Coordinates of C-alpha atoms and ligand atoms in Angstrom, one line a residue:
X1176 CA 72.4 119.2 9.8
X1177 CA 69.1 119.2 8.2
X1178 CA 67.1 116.1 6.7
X1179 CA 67.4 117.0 3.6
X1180 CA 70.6 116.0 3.4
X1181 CA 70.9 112.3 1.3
X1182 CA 74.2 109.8 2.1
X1183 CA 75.2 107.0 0.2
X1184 CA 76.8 104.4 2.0
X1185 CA 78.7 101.7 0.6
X1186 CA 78.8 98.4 2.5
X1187 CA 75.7 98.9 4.8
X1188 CA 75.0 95.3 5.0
X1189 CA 77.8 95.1 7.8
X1190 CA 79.9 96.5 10.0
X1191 CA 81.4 99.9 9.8
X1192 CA 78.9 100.6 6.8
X1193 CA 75.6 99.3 9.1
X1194 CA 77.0 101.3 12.3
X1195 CA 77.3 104.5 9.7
X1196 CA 73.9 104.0 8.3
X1197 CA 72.6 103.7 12.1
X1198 CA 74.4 106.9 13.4
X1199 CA 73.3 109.1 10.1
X1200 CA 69.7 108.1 10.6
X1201 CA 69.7 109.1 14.4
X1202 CA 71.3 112.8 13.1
X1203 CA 68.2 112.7 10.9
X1204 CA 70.1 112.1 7.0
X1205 CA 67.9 110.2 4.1
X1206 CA 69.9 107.0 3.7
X1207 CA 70.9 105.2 0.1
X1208 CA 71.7 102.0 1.4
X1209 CA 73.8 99.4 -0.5
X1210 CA 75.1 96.2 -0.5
X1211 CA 74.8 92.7 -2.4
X1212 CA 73.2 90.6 0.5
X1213 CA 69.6 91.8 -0.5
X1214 CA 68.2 90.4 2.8
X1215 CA 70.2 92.2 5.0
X1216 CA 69.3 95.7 3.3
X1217 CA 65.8 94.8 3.9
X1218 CA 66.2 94.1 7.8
X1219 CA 68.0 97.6 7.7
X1220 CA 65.8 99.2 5.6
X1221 CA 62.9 98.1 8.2
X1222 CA 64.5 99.2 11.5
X1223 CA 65.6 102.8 9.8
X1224 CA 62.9 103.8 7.9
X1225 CA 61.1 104.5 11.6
X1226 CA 63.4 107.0 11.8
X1227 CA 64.2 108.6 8.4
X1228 CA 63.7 107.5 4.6
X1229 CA 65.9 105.3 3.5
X1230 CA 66.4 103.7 -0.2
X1231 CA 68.2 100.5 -0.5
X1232 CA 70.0 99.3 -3.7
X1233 CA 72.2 95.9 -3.9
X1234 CA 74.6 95.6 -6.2
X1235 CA 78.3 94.8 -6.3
X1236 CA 80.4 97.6 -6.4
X1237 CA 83.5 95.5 -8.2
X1238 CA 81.0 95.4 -11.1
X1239 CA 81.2 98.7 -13.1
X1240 CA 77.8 98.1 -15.2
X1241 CA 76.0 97.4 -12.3
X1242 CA 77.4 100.5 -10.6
X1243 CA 76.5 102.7 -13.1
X1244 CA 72.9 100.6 -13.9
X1245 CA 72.2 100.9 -10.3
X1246 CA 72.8 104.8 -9.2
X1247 CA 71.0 105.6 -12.4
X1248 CA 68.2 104.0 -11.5
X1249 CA 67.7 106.1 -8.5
X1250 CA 64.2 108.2 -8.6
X1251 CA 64.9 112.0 -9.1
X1252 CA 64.4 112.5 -5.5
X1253 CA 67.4 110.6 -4.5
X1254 CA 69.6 111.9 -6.8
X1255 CA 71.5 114.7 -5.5
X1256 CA 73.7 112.8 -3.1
X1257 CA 75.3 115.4 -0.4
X1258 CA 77.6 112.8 1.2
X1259 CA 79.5 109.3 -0.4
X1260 CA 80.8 106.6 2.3
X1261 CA 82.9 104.4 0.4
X1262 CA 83.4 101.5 2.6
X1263 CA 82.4 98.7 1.0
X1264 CA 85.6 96.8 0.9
X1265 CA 87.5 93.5 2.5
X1266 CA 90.6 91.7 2.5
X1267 CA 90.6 88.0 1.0
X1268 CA 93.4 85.8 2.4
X1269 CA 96.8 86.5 4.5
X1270 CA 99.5 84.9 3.0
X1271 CA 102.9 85.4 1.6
X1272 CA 103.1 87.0 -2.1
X1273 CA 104.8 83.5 -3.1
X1274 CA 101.4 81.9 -1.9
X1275 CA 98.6 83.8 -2.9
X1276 CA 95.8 83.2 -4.7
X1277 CA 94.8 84.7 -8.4
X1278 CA 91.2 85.0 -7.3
X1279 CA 91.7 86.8 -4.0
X1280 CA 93.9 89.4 -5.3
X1281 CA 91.6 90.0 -7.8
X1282 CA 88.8 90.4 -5.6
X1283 CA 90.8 92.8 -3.1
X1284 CA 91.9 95.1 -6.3
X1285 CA 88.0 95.0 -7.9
X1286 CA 86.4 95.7 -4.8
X1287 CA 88.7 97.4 -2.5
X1288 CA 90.0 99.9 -5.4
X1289 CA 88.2 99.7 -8.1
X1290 CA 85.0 99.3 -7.1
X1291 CA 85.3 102.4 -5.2
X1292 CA 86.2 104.4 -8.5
X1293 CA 82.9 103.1 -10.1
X1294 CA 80.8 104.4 -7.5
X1295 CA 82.5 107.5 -7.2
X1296 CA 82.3 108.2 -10.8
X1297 CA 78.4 107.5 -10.9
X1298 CA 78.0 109.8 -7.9
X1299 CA 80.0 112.6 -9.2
X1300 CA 78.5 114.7 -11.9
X1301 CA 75.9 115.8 -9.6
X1302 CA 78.3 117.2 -7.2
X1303 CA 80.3 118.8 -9.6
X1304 CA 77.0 120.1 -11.0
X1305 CA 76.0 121.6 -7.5
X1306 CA 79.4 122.8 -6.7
X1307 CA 78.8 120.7 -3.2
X1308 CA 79.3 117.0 -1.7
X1309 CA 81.5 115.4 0.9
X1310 CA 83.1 111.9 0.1
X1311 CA 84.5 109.5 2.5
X1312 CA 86.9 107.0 2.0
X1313 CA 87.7 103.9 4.5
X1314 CA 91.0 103.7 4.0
X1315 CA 93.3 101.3 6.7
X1316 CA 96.5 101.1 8.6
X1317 CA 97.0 98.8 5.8
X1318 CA 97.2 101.6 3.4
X1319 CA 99.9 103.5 4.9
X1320 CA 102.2 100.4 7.2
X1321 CA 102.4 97.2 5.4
X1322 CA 102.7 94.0 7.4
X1323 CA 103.9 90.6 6.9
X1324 CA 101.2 88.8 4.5
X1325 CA 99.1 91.8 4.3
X1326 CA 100.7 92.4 0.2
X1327 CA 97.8 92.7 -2.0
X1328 CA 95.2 94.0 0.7
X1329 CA 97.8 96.7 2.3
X1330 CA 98.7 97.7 -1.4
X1331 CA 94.6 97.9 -2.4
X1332 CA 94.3 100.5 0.4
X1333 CA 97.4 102.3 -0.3
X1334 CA 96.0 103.4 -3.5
X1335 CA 92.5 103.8 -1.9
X1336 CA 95.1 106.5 0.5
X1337 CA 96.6 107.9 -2.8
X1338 CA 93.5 108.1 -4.6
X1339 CA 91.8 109.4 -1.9
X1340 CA 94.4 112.6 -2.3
X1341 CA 93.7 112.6 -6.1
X1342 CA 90.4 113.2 -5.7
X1343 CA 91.0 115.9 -3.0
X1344 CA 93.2 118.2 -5.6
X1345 CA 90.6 117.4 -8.6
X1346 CA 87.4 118.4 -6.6
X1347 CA 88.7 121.3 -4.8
X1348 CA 87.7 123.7 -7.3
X1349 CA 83.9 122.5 -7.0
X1350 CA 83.8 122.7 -3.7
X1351 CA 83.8 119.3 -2.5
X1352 CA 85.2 118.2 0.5
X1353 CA 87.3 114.8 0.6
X1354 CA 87.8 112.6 3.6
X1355 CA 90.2 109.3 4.3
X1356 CA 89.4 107.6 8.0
X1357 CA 92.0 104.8 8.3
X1358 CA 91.1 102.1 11.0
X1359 CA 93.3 100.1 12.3
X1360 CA 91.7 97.0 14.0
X1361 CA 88.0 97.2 14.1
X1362 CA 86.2 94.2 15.0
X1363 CA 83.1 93.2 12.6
X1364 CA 82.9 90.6 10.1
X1365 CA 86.3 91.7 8.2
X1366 CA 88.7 88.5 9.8
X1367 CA 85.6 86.2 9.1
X1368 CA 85.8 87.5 5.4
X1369 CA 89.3 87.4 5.4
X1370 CA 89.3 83.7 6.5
X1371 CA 86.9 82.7 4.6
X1372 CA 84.2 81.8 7.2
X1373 CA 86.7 80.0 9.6
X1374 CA 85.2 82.2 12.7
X1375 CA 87.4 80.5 15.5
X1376 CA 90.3 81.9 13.3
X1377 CA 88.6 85.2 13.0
X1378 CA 88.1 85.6 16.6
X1379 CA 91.7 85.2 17.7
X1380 CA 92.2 88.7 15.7
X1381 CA 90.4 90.4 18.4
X1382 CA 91.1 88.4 21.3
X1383 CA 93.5 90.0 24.4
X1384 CA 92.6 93.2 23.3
X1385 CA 89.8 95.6 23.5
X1386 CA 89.4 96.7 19.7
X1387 CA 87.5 99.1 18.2
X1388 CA 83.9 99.3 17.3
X1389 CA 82.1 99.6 14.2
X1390 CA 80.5 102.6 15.7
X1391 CA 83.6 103.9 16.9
X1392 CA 84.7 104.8 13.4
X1393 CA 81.1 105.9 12.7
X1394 CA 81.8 108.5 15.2
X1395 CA 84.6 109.6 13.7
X1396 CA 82.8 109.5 10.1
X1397 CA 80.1 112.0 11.5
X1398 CA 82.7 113.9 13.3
X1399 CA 84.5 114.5 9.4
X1400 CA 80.5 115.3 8.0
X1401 CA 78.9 117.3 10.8
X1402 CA 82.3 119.8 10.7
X1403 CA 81.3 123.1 9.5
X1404 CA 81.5 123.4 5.7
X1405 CA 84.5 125.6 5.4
X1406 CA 86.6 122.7 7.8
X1407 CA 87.7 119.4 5.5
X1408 CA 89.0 116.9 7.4
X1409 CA 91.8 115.1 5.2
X1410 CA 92.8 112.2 6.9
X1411 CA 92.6 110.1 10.2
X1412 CA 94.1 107.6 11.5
X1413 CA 92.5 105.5 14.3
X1414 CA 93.4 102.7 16.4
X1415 CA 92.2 101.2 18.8
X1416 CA 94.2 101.9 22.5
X1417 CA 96.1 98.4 22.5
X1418 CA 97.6 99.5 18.7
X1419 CA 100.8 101.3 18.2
X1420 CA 101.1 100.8 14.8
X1421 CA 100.2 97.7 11.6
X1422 CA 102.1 95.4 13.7
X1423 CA 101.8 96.4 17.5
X1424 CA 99.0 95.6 19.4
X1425 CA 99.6 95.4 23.1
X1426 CA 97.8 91.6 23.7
X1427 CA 97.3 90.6 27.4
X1428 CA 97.2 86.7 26.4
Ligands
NDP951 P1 82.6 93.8 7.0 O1 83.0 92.5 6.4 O2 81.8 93.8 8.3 O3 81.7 94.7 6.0 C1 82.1 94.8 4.6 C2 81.0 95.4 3.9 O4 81.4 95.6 2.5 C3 79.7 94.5 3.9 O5 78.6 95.4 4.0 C4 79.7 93.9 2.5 O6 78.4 93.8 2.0 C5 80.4 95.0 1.6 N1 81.0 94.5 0.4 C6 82.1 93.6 0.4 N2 82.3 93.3 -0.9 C7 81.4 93.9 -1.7 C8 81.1 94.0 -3.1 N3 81.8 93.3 -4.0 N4 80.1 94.8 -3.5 C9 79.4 95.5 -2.6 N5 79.6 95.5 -1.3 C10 80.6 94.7 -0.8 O7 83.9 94.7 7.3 P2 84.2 96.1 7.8 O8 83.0 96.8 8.2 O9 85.3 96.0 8.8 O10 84.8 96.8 6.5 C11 84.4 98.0 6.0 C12 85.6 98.8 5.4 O11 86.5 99.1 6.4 C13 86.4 98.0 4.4 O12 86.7 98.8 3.3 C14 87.6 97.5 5.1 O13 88.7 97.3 4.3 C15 87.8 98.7 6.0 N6 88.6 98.5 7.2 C16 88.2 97.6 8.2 C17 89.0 97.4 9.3 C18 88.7 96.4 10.3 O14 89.6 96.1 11.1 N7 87.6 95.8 10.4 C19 90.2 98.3 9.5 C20 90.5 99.2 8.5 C21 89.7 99.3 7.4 P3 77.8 92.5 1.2 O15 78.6 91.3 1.5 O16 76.4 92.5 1.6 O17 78.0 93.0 -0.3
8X3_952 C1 91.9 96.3 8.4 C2 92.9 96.4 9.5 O1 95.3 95.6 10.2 O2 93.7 93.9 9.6 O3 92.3 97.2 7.4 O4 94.7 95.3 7.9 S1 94.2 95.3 9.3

């Protein structure tokens, strides 16, 4: 793959998204990378841009004007986007239907779902235009097995699994190859999110276990982009070895 390639990654701030901006800029890719925690770009920014050219743009994705404000205001150079990670995403809460809150639900459907639309849509036109592009989008478990108290967060990613299939029959005739990696549990700041900062909580997630990496799945990512062009990898599912499925996970303690 050649450095003229540009990605956009969604969610680079941060775990999966951070360990995919990491890995692309080791294979040599120019890096759009995004988030709303403008400091956090920056550190990025300075520790990849001794290895390729990166571009950072914060905005959040759940706001469509934003969106649209933001990827227009890319310089021409930065444009033509070859490759769209769509990872910026997290759940909010884990509690029954019966208990859960307006505001969270909200956020998982604005950001999860819709948020991923909105970018998409400001990134298309020029793939369409070129006939070429690759988009990948971080699905979960949670989008094809639903589990106790997951609700709103398992049903954001089953359409982010659904749309994900949409978009695959709609681009096909330009050319455009589209990619779902599903995690299952992947240890980053997600339960700290999902928590709400309660990190003791968080940690239990992972504990008895070995879970994945963020750079696991950014292996897998680059696996789906550095296949040969005519080779579209649909779909994968990855766990980590103690997982069997949403709800088994092998814990030693
Ligand atoms: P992290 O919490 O570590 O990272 C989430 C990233 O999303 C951050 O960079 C955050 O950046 C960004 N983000 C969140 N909300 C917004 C927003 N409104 N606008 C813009 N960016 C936003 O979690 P992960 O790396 O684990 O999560 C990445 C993706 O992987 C998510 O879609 C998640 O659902 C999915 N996933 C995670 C699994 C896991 O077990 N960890 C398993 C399966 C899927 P910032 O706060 O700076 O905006
Ligand atoms: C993240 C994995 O199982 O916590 O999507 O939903 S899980």
């Amino acid at each position: 793959m050649t450095n003229e390639k540009i990605a956009l990654i969604t969610g680079a701030t941060s775990g999966i998204g951070k360990a995919t901006a990491q890995l692309f800029a080791q294979k040599g890719l120019k890096l759009i990378v995004c988030g709303r925690r403008k400091e956090r770009l920056k550190e990025l920014e300075a520790e990849l841009s001794k290895i390729t050219k990166v571009y950072t743009l914060s905005f959040d994705v759940s706001q469509q004007k934003e969106v649209a404000q933001s990827l227009n205001s890319l310089p021409d150079e930065w444009k033509n986007i070859d490759i769209l990670v769509n990872n910026a995403g997290n759940a909010h809460g884990l509690e029954p239907i019966q208990l859960g809150r307006l505001s969270d639900w909200e956020a998982m459907i604005d950001i999860n779902f819709k948020g991923l639309l909105y970018v998409t849509q400001s990134v298309l036109p020029q793939m369409i235009e070129r006939e070429k592009g690759h988009i990948i989008n971080i699905g979960s478990i949670a989008g094809k097995e639903v589990y106790p108290n997951g609700n709103v967060y398992c049903a954001s990613k089953a359409a982010v699994d659904s749309l994900t299939k949409g978009m695959r029959i709609d681009l096909n005739p330009f050319g455009i190859r589209v990619t779902q990696i599903a995690p299952g549990l992947v240890e980053t700041e997600f339960s700290l999110v999902r928590f709400k900062g309660d990190a003791e909580r968080a940690q239990k997630v992972y504990e008895g276990y070995e879970p994945l990496k963020a750079e696991d799945i950014a292996d897998a990512i680059w696996y789906a982009v550095s296949a040969p062009a005519h080779v579209q990898i649909a779909d994968m599912v990855i766990f980590p070895t103690a997982q069997a499925s949403a709800t088994i996970v092998n814990k030693k303690n």
